[in-house]
Every structure is written in structure tokens, then in C-alpha cells.
Coordinates of C-alpha atoms (C1' of nucleotides) in Angstrom, one line a residue:
Chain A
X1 CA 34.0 53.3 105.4
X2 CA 35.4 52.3 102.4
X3 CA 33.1 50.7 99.6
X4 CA 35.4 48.3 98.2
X5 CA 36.8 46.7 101.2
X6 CA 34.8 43.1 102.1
X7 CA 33.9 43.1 105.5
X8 CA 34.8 40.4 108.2
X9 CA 32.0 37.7 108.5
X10 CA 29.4 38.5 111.3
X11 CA 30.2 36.8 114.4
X12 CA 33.8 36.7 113.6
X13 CA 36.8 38.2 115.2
X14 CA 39.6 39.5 114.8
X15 CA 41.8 39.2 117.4
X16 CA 44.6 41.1 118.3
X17 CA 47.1 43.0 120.8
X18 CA 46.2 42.6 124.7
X19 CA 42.8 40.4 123.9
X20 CA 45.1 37.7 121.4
X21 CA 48.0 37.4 124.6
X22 CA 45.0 36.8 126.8
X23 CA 43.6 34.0 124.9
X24 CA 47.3 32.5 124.4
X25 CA 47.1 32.5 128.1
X26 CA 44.2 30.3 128.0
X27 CA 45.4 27.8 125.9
X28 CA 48.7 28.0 127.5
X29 CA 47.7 27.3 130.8
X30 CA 45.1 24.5 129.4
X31 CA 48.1 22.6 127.7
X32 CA 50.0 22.6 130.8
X33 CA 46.7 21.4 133.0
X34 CA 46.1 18.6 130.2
X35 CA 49.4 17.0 130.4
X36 CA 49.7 17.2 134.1
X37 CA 46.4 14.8 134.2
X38 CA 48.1 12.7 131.3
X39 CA 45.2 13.6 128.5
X40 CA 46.7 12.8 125.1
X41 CA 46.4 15.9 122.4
X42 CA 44.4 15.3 119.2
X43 CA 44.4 17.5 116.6
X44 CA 40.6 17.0 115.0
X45 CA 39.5 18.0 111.6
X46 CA 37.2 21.3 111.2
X47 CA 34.3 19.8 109.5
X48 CA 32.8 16.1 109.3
X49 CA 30.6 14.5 107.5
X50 CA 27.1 16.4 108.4
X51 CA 25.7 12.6 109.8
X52 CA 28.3 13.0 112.2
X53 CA 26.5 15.5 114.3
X54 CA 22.9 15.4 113.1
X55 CA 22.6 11.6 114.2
X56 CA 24.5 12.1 117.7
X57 CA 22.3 15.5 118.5
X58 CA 19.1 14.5 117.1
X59 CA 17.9 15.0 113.2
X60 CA 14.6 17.1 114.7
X61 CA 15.9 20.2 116.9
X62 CA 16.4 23.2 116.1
X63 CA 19.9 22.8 116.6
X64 CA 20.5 20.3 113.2
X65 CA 18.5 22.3 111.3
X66 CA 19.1 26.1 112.0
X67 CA 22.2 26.2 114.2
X68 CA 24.5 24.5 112.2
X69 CA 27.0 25.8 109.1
X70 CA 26.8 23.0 106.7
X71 CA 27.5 23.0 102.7
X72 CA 28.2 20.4 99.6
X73 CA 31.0 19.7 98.4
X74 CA 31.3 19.3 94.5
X75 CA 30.6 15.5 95.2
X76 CA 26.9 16.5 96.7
X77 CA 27.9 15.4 100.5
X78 CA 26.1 17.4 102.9
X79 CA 29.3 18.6 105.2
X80 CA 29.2 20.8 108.5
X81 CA 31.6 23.0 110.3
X82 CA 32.2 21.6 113.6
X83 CA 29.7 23.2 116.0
X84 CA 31.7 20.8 119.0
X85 CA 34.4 18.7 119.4
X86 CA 32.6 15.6 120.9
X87 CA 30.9 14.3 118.4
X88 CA 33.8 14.1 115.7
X89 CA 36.3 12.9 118.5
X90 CA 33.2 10.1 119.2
X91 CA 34.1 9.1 114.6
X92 CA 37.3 8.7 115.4
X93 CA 37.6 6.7 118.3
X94 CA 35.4 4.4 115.9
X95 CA 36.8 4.9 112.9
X96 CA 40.2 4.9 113.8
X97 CA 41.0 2.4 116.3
X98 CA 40.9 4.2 119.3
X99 CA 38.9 2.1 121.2
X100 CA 42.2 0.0 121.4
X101 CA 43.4 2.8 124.1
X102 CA 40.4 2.6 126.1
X103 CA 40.0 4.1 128.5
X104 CA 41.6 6.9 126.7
X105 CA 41.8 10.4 127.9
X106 CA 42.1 13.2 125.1
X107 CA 42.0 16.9 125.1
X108 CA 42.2 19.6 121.9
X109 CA 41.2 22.8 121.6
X110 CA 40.1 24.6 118.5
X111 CA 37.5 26.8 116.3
X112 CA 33.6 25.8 116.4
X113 CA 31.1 27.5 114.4
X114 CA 27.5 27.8 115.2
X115 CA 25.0 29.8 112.7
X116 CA 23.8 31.9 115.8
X117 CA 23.3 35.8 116.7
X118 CA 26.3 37.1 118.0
X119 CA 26.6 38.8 121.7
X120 CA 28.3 38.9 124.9
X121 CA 31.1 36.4 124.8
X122 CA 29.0 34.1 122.2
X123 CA 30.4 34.4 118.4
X124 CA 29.6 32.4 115.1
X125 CA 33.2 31.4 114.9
X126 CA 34.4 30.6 118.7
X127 CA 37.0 28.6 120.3
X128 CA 37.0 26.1 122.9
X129 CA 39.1 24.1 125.2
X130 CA 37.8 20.5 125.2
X131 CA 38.8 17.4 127.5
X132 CA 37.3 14.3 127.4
X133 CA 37.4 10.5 128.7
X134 CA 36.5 7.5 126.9
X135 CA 35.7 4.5 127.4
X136 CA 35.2 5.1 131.3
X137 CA 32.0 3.6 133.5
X138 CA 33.6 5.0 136.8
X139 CA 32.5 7.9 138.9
X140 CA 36.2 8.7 139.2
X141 CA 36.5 9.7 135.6
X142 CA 33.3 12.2 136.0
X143 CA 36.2 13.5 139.6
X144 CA 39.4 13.6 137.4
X145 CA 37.8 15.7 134.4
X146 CA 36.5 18.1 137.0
X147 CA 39.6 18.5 139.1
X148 CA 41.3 18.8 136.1
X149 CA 38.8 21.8 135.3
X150 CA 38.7 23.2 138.5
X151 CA 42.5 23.4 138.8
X152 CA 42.4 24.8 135.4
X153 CA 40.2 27.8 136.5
X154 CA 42.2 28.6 139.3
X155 CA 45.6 28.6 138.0
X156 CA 43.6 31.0 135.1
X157 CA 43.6 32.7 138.3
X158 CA 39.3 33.1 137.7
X159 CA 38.1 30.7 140.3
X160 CA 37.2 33.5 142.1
X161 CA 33.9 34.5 141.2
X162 CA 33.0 31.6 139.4
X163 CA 31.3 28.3 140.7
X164 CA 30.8 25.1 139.9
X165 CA 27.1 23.8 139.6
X166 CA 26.4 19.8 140.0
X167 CA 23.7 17.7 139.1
X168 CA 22.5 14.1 138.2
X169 CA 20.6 13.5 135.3
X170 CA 20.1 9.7 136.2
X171 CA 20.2 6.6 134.1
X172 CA 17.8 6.4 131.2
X173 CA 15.2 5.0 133.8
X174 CA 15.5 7.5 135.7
X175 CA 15.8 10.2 133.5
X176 CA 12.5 9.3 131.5
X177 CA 10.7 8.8 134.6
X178 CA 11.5 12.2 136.0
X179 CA 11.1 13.6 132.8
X180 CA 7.1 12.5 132.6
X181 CA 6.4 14.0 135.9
X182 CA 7.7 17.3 134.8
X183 CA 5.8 16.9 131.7
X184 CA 2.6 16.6 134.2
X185 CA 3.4 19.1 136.3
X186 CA 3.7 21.7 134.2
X187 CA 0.6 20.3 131.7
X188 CA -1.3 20.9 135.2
X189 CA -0.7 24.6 134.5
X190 CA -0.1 25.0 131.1
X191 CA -1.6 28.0 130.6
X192 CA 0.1 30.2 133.0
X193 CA 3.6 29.5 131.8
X194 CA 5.1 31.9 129.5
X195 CA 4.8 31.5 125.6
X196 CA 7.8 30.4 125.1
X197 CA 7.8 27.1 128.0
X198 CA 4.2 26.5 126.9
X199 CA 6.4 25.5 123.8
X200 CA 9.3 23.9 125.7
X201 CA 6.6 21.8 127.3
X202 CA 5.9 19.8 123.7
X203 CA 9.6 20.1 122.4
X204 CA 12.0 20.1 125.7
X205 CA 10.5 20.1 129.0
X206 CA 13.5 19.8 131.1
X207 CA 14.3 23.6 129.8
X208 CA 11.3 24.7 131.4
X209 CA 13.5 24.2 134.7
X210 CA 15.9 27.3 133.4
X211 CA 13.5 29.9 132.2
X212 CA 14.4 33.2 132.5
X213 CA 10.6 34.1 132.4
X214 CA 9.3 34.6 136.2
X215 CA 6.1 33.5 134.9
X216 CA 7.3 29.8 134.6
X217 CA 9.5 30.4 137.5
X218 CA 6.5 30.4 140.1
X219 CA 6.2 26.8 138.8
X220 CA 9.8 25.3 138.8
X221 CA 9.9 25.8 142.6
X222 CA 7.9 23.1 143.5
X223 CA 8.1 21.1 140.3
X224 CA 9.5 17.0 140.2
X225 CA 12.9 17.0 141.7
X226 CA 15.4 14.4 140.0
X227 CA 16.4 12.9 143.4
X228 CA 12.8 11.2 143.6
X229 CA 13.0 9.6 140.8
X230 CA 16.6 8.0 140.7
X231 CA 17.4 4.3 140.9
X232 CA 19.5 3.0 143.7
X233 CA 22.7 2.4 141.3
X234 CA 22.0 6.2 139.8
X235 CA 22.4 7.4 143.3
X236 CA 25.4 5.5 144.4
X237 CA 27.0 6.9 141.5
X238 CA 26.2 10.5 142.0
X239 CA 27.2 10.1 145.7
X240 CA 30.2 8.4 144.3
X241 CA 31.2 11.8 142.4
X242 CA 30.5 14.1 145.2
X243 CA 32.3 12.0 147.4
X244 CA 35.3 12.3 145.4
X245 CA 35.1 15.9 144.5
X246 CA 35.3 16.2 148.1
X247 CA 38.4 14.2 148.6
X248 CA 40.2 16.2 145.5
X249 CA 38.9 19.8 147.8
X250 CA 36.5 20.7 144.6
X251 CA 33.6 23.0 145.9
X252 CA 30.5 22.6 144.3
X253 CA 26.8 23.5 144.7
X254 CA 24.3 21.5 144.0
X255 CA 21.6 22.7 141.1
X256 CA 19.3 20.9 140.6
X257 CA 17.8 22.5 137.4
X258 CA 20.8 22.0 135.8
X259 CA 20.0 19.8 133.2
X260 CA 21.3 18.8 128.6
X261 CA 18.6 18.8 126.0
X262 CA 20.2 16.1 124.6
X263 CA 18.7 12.7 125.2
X264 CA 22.4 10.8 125.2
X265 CA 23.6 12.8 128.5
X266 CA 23.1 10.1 132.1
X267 CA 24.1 10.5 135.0
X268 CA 26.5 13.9 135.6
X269 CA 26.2 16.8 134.2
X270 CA 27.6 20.3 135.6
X271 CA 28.8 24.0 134.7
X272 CA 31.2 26.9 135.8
X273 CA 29.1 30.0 135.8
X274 CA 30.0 33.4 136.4
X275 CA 27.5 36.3 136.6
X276 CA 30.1 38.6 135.4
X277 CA 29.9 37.8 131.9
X278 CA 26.1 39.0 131.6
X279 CA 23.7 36.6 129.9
X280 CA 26.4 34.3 129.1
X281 CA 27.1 33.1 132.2
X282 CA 28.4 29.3 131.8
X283 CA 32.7 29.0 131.4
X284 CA 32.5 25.5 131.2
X285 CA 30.3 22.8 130.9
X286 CA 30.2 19.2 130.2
X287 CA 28.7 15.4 131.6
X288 CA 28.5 12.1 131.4
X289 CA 27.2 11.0 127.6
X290 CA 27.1 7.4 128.1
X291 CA 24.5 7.6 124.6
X292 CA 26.3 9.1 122.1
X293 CA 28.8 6.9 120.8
X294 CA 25.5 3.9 119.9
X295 CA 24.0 7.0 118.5
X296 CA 27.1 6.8 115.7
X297 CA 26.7 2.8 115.4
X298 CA 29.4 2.0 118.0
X299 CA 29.4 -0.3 120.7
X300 CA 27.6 1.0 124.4
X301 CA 30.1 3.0 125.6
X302 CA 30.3 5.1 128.3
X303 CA 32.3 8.7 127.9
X304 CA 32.0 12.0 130.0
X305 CA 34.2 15.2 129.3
X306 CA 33.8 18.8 129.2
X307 CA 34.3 22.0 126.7
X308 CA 35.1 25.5 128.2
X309 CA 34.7 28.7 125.9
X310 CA 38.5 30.5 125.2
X311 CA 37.1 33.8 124.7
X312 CA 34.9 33.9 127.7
X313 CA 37.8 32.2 130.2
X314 CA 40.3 35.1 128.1
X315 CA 37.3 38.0 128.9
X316 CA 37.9 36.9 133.1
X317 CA 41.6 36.9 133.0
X318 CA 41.3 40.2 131.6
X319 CA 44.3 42.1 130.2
X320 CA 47.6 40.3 130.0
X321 CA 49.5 42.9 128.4
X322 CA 52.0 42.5 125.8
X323 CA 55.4 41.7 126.6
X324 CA 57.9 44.7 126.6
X325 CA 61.3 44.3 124.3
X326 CA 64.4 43.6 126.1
X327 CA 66.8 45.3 123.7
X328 CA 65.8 48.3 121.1
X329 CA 68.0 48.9 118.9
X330 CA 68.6 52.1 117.0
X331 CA 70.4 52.8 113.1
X332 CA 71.6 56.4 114.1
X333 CA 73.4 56.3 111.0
X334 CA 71.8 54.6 107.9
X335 CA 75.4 54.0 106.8
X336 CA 75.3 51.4 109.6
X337 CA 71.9 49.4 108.7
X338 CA 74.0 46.3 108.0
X339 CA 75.9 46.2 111.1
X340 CA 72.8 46.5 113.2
X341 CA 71.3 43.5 111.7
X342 CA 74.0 41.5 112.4
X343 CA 73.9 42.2 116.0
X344 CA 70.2 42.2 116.9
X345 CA 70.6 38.9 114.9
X346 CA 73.4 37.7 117.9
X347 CA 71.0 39.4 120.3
X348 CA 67.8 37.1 119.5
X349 CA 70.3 34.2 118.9
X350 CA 71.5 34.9 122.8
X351 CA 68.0 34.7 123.7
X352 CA 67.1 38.5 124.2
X353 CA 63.8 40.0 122.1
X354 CA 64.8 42.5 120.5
X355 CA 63.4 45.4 117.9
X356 CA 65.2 47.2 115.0
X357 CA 64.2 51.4 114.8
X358 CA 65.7 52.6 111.2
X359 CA 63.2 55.1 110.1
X360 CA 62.6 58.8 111.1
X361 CA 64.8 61.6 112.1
X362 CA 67.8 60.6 115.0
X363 CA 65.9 62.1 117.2
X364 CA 62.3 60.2 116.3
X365 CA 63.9 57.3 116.6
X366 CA 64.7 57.5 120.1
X367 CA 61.4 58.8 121.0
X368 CA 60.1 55.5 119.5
X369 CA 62.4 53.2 121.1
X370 CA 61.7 54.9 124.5
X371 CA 57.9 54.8 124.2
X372 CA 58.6 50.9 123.8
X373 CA 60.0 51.0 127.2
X374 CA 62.6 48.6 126.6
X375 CA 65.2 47.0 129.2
X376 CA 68.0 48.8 127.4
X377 CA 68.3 51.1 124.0
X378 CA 71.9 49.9 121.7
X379 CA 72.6 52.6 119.6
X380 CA 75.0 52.5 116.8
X381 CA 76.8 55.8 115.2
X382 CA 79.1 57.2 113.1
X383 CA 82.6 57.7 114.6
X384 CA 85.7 58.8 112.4
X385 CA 83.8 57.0 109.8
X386 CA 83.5 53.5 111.5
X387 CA 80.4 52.1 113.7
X388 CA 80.3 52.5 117.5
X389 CA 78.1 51.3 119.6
X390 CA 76.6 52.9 122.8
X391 CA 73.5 51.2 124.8
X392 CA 71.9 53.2 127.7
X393 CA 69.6 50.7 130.5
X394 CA 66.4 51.7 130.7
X395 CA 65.6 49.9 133.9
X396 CA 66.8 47.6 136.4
X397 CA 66.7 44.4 134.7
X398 CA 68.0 41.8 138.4
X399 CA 71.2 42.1 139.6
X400 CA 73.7 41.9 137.0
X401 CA 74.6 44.2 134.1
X402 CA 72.3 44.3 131.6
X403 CA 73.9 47.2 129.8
X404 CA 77.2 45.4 129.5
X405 CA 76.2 42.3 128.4
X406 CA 74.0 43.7 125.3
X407 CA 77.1 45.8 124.6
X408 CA 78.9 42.9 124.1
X409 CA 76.3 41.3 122.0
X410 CA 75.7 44.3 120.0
X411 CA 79.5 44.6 119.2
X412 CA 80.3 41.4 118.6
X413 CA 82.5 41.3 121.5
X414 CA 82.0 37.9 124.0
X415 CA 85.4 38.9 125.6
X416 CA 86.0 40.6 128.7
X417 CA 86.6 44.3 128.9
Chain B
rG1 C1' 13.9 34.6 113.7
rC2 C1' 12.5 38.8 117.5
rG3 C1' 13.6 43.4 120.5
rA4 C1' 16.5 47.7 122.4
rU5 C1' 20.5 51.0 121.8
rC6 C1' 24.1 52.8 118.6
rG7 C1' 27.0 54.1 113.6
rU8 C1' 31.1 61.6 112.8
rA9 C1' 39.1 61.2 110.8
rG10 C1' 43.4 55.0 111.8
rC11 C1' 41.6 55.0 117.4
rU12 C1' 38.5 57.5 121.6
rC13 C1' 34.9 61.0 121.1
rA14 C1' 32.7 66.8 120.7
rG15 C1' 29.3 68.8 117.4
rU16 C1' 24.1 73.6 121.3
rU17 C1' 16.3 73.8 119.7
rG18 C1' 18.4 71.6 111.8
rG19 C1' 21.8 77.4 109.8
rU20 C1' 28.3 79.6 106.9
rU21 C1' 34.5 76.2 104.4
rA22 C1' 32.7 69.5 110.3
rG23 C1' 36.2 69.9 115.4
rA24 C1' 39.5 68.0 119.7
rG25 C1' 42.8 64.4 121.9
rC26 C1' 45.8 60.3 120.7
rG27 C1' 48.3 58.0 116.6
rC28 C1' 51.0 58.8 111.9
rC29 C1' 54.3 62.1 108.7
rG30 C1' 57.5 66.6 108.6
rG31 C1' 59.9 70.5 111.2
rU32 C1' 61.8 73.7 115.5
rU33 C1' 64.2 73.7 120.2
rU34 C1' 67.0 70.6 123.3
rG35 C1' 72.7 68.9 121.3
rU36 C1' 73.2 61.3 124.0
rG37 C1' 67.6 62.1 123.3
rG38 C1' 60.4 59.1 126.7
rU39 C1' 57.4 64.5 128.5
rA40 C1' 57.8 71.2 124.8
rC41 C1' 56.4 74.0 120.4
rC42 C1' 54.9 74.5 115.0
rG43 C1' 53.0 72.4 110.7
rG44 C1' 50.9 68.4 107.5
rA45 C1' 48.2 64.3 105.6
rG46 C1' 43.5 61.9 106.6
rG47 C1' 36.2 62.4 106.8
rU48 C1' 31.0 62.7 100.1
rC49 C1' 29.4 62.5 109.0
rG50 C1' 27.8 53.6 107.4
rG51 C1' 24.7 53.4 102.6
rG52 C1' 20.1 54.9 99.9
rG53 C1' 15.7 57.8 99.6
rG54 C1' 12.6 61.7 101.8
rU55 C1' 11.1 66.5 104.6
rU56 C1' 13.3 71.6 104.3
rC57 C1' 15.5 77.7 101.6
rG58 C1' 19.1 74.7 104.3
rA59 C1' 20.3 68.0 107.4
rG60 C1' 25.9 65.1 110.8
rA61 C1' 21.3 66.4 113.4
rC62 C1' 14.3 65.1 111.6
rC63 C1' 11.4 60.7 108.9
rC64 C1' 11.6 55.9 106.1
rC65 C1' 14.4 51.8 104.2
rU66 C1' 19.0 49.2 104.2
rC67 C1' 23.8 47.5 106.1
rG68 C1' 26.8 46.9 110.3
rA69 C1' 27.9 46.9 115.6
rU70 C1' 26.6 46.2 120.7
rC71 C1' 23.4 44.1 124.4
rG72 C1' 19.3 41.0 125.3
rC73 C1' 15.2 37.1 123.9
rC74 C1' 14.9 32.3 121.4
rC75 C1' 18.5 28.4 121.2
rC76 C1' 22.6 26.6 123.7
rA77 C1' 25.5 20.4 121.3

RNA sequence: GCGAUCGUAGCUCAGUUGGUUAGAGCGCCGGUUUGUGGUACCGGAGGUCGGGGGUUCGAGACCCCUCGAUCGCCCCA
């Protein structure tokens, strides 16, 4: 390990090879999903104003004021990476007039940062997918966002092995009422939950529900369910959503521990979890945030959208593979360097990829441009002092003649023999 | 912030209870043979064994510190 050489920024990667076509996947597929549903791209700055997010999360958790990469800039303004997409896409349908297109339907994807210990499928620097609808007080919107997702998934070709969890989180009313029994319930035995949710109790109750501790999960089992505690027009609206994932053939399962530490999120909130990407387990997540946008000085507007992790949805697809070339072409004779530019030049102009081999011994050089398992090797030599071509087909490449028609290419020659 | 495991060539790893000039495969470069060519053979470059300190006659191996990686806890917008 060399002493001079600055090394990459924990939590950051490098990505490259099988792993960088497997995220282009991703994306890929996302950008075809997205405009099949008719969400309009934005393209979102990195980093906002550090107000942006502090006053839409909450100025006191541990979120604001650990989690977060913010700086000055030579003027003294506090900035901050984006740690999410919702909150700056929340400015600018404020600041910029987007309230015009309501209700508007938006998707970007992008790097986030979050000051956090790296591990499976989790990284300081990470990259999401992102989808959201604003402007929207229908159930359908919450059924469109998640259809959208759960075709996503399975044309990702992941859906298997990955489900989607459901729950309601209420209206505020409900919400706050449910979250007071909890806080009861688990006061009643405070001092048999773990450290940690004896904690949770005075900072975030409703996180008590996911404890990984089976000392607190003795208690979650019979604690408050939300269902008791919803109003009639929270509960039409939930069976308004599972109604409709129904009709668009979305399975589901109900979990109802599911629930945001954020106090904007009403009404819907749900994940796709996998258990094969260890302790990281959610793919994508999102719900209803009918909150957030007063939270930045707007008007009471209702919004719901979701954010999916690239790099855990690229670690399910697995290995994509990188492309094999169609043509190699090899310089047999230096003297000929020129000519072979100009014809891998009319070879990627017609279309075909296409590498150039022009260092090594002869015989090296084929080696290499066999190893890249190309459709068909062009080779150009020396012959009574001029250029000739030769190409040889590697494989079967459908049912017309490969070989013949990069011959042509290669020398120049669109005419028939 | 806390815990566990790990850190030997560009990559994947060997390296016996601490004992001579630290090895292999792949990759890279050169060559031989084959003379229209993927698989054979030979050779070469490349490592102060993550870094620092300590124990010892002797440390890649043992101890301490430090940096980094991996996985997990916390947190998860």
C-alpha cells in the first residue's frame, strides 16, 4: 500500500465492471417504469440550504444533528449534502412554481449522503431511485406509486423473494392517539425492555414496535394496535388503498409494526423487504407525508412517494455481465495502423461495437482479441506491400452473414461481391 | 458512537507450534513452439507481509496502539 496515494472516502465506492452494468440496469429499467406511469424527470441539486431538511425532519433527532454532512460556504450558510430527495423536491415545488402542475407526478434518481457507518448494502455516499406525487389527497395516488414500484421490481426480475409490507399510520388524530397508548403500554413495563427501547420509549416510541431485542419483543405482541385507534375517514382511506392494490393484482401483507419516526408521515406507509440482503432488509420504502410541505412554510398539502436503494436493487439482480464486442479488430502489420482506424471508424458508424488490438507480438494479439470472445475477429496484413483484410466469425451471430458484412465494412467495400 | 472478524504481489489466496534469500494461481510484459492463431512451454517485472511501537538470538506469525475493510448494534429521512 502505497503511502502517497489518498485513499477513497469511507463509505464510498467505486464502482466498476459487472457491479457498474448492474446498477445501469437499475436505473435503466426505473426510467422506462417512470415514463410508462407518466412521472416527469427532475434533475435536483446535490445540496440545499441546511433549513431545508432540518425543519422538514425535525431540528432535535439524532438524524439533523449526527447523520447529516453539512458545511459553510465562504458566506457562513450552514449547507447539507442531500441525505433524500423529498425534502428538496418539497423547496422546489414552493419555490419554483410547481404547485401550478398539481397534481404533479415526478421521479429522479441520484447520489445521497448520510454521515453513517458503512455495511451491507448501506454506504455514506448511496444512490436512490425516487418517485413521488404531489399535490394528491386520493387513495389512488398511494395505488399508482405502488404499482408503479411493484412492476418496477418485477421487471428488475427481484420480485421474487421480496415482499411488500403495508400499514396505516392514521391521521394526526389517530396517530397521536395510538401513539399515547403505546407510550402506556410499554411505561407499564419499562424496566423489562432492553436498554436501548427504555430509550426509544422517551425519544420514539413507535420504534419500540421494530426492536431487534427479543427482550422488548415479548411486549410488542400484545401492545396497542393502530386499527383501534383510527378514525372512520382514516379507515376508509386505508381500505381505499388495499382495495385498489387489489384491483392492480399487487400482493401485499399487512405489518402492522411498520411504522416513520417522522411526525409528518399520515395515513400509508409501506416497504419492500428482502431477507437476502442481511440486516439491510428494506428495497424500497415510502408513504403518505401529507406534513411535510407546512413544515417548509407551504400551504397543507398532501404528497406520498417512495425512494428505493440502487445498490441494494443492483446487489438482487446480481451479475449482468458486460457486453461482449461484436467486431475485434487486429493491426497485424503496424504499417497498416491508419487503415484500421478508418474502418473500425465505418464499423461503429454502421452500428457494430467494435475494439482496436495494436500492441504485442502477431500472435499476442490474437490471443487477446479471442479471450474477448468477439462475434468476429477483422484482421488486416501486409500483402505485396498493400493492406488486406481477412475477418474469421467467431460465432453464430442469427441467420445471416456476419463475416461478410464486417468484411465489407472493414474494406471499405458496400458493393456486392 | 459501540462490538466482532479481518488486513501477505495488480487480483484470489498459501505461508506448518515464531527459525535461512516470503510462495502459488490468474493478470501483465518478453520469448519458444505452432506457421491464419482462444487452450502448451520458458523467462521477467512486481511485496520494507496496512502503518508505528514492543517481546525475542530471531516476528508475516506473539502483545499494544493506529489506520483501513467487512459484518452487526445504534440510527434509518
Amino acid at each position: 500500500m502505497s503511502q502517497k496515494t489518498p485513499q477513497a472516502i469511507r463509505g464510498t465506492q467505486d464502482i466498476f465492471g459487472a457491479e457498474a452494468e448492474a446498477f445501469a440496469y437499475v436505473v435503466e429499467t426505473f426510467e422506462r417504469i417512470r415514463k410508462l406511469y407518466r412521472f416527469r424527470r427532475i434533475e435536483m441539486p446535490v445540496f440545499e440550504r441546511t433549513e431545508v431538511f432540518s425543519r422538514s425532519i425535525g431540528e432535535t433527532t439524532d438524524v439533523v444533528s449526527k447523520e447529516m454532512y453539512s458545511f459553510e460556504d465562504r458566506g457562513g450558510e450552514s449547507l447539507t449534502l442531500r441525505p433524500e430527495f423529498t425534502a428538496g423536491i418539497a423547496r422546489a415545488y414552493l419555490t419554483d412554481g410547481w404547485q401550478q402542475y398539481a397534481p404533479l407526478k415526478v421521479a429522479t434518481h441520484g447520489p445521497l449522503f448520510r454521515y453513517e457507518r458503512p455495511q451491507k448494502g448501506r454506504y455514506r455516499q448511496f444512490h436512490q431511485l425516487d418517485a413521488e406525487i404531489i399535490g394528491a389527497a386520493e387513495p389512488q395516488a398511494d395505488v399508482e406509486l405502488l404499482a408503479m414500484a411493484d412492476q418496477l421490481l418485477k421487471e428488475l426480475g427481484i420480485a421474487e423473494g421480496v415482499t411488500l409490507q403495508l400499514n396505516t399510520l392514521g391521521d394526526g388524530n389517530s396517530r397521536e392517539a395510538w401513539r399515547s397508548a403505546l407510550v402506556e403500554h410499554f411505561a407499564g413495563v419499562r424496566g423489562e425492555l432492553s436498554e436501548d427501547s427504555q430509550e426509544r420509549l422517551d425519544k420514539n416510541p413507535l420504534r419500540i414496535l421494530d426492536s431487534k431485542d427479543p427482550r422488548d419483543k415479548v411486549f410488542v405482541g400484545d401492545a396497542p394496535k393502530i386499527d383501534d385507534f383510527l378514525s372512520a375517514e382514516a379507515q376508509d382511506y386505508f381500505g381505499k388503498v388495499c382495495d385498489g392494490l387489489g384491483a392492480a393484482g399487487v400482493a401485499w401483507e399487512r405489518n402492522p409494526a411498520l411504522v416513520r419516526g417522522l411526525d409528518y408521515y399520515r395515513h400509508t406507509a409501506f416497504e419492500f423487504v428482502t431477507d437476502r440482503l442481511g440486516a439491510q432488509g428494506t428495497v424500497l420504502g415510502g408513504g403518505r407525508y401529507d406534513g411535510l410541505i407546512e413544515t417548509l412554510g407551504g400551504p397543507h398539502t398532501p404528497a406520498v412517494g417512495w425512494a428505493a436503494g440502487i445498490e441494494r436493487l443492483a446487489m438482487l439482480v446480481g451479475d449482468k455481465g458486460e457486453d461482449t464486442p461484436e467486431v475485434v479488430v487486429v493491426v497485424e502489420d503496424d504499417a497498416f495502423v491508419t487503415e484500421a482506424i478508418a474502418a473500425i471508424t465505418r464499423l461503429r458508424s454502421d452500428g457494430m461495437s467494435a475494439v482496436l488490438i495494436a500492441t504485442g507480438s502477431p500472435k499476442k494479439r490474437f490471443d487477446k482479441a479471442a479471450k474477448m470472445n468477439p462475434a468476429a475477429i477483422a484482421f488486416v496484413r501486409s500483402q505485396d506491400g498493400g493492406p488486406i483484410w481477412g475477418v474469421r466469425e467467431m460465432r453464430e451471430k442469427g441467420d445471416f452473414d456476419f463475416a461478410l458484412i464486417v468484411h465489407r465494412t472493414v474494406a471499405g467495400s458496400f458493393n456486392k461481391p
